[in-house]
mmCIF file of C-alpha atoms in Angstrom:
data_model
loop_
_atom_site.group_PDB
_atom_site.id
_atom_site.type_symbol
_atom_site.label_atom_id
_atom_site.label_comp_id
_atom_site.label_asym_id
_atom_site.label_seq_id
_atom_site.Cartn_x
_atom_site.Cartn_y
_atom_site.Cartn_z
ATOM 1 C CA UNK A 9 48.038 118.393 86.099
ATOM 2 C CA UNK A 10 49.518 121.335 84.676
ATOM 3 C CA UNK A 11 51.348 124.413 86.829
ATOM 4 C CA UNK A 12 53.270 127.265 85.618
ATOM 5 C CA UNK A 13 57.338 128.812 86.374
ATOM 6 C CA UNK A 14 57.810 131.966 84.987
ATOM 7 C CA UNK A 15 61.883 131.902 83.904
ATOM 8 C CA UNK A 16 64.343 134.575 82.663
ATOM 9 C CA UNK A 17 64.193 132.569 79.086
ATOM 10 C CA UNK A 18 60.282 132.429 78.960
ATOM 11 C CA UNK A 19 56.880 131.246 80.545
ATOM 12 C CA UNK A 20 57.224 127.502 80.605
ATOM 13 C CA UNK A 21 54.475 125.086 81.819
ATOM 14 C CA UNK A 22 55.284 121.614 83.742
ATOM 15 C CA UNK A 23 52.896 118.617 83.056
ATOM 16 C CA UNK A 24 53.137 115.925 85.794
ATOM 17 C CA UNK A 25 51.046 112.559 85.116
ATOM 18 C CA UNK A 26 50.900 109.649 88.103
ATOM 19 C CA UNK A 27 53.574 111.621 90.223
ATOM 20 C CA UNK A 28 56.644 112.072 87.184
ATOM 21 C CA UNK A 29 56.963 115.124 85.447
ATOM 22 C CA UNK A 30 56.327 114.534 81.516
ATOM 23 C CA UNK A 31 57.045 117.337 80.050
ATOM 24 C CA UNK A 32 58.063 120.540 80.289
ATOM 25 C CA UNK A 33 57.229 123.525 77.203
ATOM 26 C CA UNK A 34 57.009 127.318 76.923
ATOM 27 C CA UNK A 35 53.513 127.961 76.431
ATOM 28 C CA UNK A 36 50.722 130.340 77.644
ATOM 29 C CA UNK A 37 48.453 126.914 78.533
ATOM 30 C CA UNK A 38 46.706 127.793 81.677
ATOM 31 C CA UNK A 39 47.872 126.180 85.252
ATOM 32 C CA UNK A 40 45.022 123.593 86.349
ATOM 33 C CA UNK A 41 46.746 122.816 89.643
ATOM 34 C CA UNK A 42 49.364 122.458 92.358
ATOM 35 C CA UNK A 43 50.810 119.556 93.401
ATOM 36 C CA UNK A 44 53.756 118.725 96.111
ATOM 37 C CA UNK A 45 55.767 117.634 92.753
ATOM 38 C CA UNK A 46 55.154 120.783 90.531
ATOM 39 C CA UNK A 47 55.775 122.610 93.640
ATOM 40 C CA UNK A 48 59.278 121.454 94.227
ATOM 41 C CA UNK A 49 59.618 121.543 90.189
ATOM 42 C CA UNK A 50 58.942 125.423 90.378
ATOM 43 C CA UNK A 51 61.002 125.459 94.100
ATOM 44 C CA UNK A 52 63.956 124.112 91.880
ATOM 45 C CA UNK A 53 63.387 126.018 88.226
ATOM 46 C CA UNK A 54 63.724 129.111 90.700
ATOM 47 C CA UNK A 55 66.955 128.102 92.201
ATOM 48 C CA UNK A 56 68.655 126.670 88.857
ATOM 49 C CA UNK A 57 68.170 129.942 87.118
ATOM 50 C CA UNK A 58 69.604 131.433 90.962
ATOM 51 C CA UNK A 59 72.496 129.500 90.429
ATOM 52 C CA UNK A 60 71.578 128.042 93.759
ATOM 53 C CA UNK A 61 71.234 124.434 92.199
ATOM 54 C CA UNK A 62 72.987 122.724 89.351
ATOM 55 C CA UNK A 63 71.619 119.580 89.427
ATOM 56 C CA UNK A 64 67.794 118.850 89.332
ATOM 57 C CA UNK A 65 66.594 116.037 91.167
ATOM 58 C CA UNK A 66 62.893 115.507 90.430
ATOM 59 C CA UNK A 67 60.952 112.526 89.105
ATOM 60 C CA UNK A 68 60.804 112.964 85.537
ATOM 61 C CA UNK A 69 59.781 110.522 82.761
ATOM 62 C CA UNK A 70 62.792 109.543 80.488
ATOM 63 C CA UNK A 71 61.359 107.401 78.332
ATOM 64 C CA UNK A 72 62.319 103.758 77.810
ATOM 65 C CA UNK A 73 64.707 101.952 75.726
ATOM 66 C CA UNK A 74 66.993 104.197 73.203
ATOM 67 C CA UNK A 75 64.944 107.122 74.835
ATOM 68 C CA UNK A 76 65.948 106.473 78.071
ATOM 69 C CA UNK A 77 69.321 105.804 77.434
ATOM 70 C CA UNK A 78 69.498 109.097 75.463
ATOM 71 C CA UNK A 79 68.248 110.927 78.064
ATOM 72 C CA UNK A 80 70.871 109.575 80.891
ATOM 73 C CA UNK A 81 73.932 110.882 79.152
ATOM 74 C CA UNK A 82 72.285 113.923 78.580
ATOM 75 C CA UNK A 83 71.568 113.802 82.711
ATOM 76 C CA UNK A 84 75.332 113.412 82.658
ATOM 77 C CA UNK A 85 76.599 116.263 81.236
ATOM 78 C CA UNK A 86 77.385 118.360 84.356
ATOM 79 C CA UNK A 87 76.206 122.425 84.727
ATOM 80 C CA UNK A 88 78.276 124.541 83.129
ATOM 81 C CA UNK A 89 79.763 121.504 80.353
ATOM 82 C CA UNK A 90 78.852 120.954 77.179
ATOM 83 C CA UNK A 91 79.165 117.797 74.675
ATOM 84 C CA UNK A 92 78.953 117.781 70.934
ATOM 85 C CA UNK A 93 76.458 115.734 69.145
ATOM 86 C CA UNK A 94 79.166 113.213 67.790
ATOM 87 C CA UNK A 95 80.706 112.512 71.103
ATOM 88 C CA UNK A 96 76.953 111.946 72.292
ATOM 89 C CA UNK A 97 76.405 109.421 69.523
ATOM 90 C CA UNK A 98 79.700 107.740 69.691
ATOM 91 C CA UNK A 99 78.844 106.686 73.464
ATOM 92 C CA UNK A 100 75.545 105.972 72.510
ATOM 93 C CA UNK A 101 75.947 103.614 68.901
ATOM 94 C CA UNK A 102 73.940 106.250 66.735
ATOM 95 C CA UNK A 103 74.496 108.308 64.463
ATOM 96 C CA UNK A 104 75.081 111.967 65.191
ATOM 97 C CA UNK A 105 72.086 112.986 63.618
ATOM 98 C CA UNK A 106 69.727 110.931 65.310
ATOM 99 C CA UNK A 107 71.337 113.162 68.457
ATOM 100 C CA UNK A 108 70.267 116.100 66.983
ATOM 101 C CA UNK A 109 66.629 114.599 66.433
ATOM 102 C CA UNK A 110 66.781 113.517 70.038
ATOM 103 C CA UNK A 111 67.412 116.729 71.469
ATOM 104 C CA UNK A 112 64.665 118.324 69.116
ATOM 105 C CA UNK A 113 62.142 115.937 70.230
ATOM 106 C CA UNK A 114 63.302 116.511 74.204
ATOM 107 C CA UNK A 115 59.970 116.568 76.328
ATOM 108 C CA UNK A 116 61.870 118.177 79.016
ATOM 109 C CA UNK A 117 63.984 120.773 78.654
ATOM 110 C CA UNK A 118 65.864 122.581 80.884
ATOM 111 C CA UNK A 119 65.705 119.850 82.832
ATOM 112 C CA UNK A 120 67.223 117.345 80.745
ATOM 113 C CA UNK A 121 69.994 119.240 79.611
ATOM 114 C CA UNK A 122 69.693 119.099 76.067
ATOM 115 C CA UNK A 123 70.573 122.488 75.520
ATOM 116 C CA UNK A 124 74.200 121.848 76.505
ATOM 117 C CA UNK A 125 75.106 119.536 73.057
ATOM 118 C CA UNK A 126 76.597 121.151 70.567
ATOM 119 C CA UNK A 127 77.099 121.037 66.769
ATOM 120 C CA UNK A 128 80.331 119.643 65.612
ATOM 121 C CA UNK A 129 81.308 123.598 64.160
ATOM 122 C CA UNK A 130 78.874 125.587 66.013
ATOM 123 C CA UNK A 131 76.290 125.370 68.316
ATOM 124 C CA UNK A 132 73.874 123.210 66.900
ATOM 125 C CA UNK A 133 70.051 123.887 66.961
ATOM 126 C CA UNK A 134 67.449 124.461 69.649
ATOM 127 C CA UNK A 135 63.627 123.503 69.721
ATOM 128 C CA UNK A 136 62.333 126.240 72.061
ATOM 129 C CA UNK A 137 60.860 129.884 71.161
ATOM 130 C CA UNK A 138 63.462 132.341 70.686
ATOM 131 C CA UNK A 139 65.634 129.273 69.238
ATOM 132 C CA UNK A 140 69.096 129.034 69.429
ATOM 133 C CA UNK A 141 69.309 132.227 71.565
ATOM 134 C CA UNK A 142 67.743 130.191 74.498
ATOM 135 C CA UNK A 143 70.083 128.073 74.025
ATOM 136 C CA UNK A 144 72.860 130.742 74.468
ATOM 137 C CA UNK A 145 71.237 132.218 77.201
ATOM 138 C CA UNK A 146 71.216 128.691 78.940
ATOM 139 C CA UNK A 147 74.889 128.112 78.056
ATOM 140 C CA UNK A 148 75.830 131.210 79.053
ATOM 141 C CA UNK A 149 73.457 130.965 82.728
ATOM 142 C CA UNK A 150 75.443 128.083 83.228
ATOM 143 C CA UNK A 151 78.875 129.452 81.968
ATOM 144 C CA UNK A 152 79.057 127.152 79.262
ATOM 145 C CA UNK A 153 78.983 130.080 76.820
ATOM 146 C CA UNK A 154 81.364 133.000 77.094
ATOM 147 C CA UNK A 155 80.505 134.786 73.466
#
């Protein structure tokens, strides 16, 4: 089942399968439905970008082995924090670069922070549309950012 937020950084679409959300994309795909779940997703989408919430706490599928593992220190950056790739793969046994495809292949973002890792020099990439200026305009929602 698919359902619909409109956001300051875009249109994005929620997908929820068996109760979890799965992914999360900026798309024009058409809403087929309301659930409780992407109910409370849009509910909390609303107040993140309200700065009424900084944490989201919705079922959302992370994956399994490296994936999953990936995805819980990205869970633990706190709002308004970022990390840099290398510190990411440090904690994690990887190589930096493997980060970086990580956060490219994200199914859910926004929610699963990945847009708060950075680039050892800079600010590293971003998979959405408008690139890496989502990315600022995430960082700098959050106050991560202060260019």
């Amino acid at each position: 089942m698919k359902g619909a937020v409109l956001t300051p950084v875009g249109r994005v679409v929620l997908t929820e399968e068996d109760g979890t959300l799965v992914r999360l994309s900026w798309s024009d795909e058409e809403a087929d439905g309301e659930s409780p779940l992407l109910s409370e997703a849009a509910a909390q989408i609303a107040a993140y970008f309200d700065r009424r919430l900084t944490r989201f706490e919705l079922p959302l599928a992370t994956g399994s082995g490296r994936a999953a593992l990936f995805h819980k220190a990205l869970l633990a950056i706190p709002f308004g924090e970022t990390r840099r790739y290398g510190e990411l793969a440090r904690g994690l046994g990887i190589p930096p670069q493997a980060v970086g495809r990580a956060c490219g292949q994200n199914p859910l973002p926004i929610l699963v922070p990945c847009h708060r890792v950075l680039g050892a020099t800079g600010l590293g990439g971003f998979s959405a549309p408008g690139g890496i200026e989502t990315k600022i305009a995430l960082l700098r929602h959050e106050g991560a950012l202060l260019i």
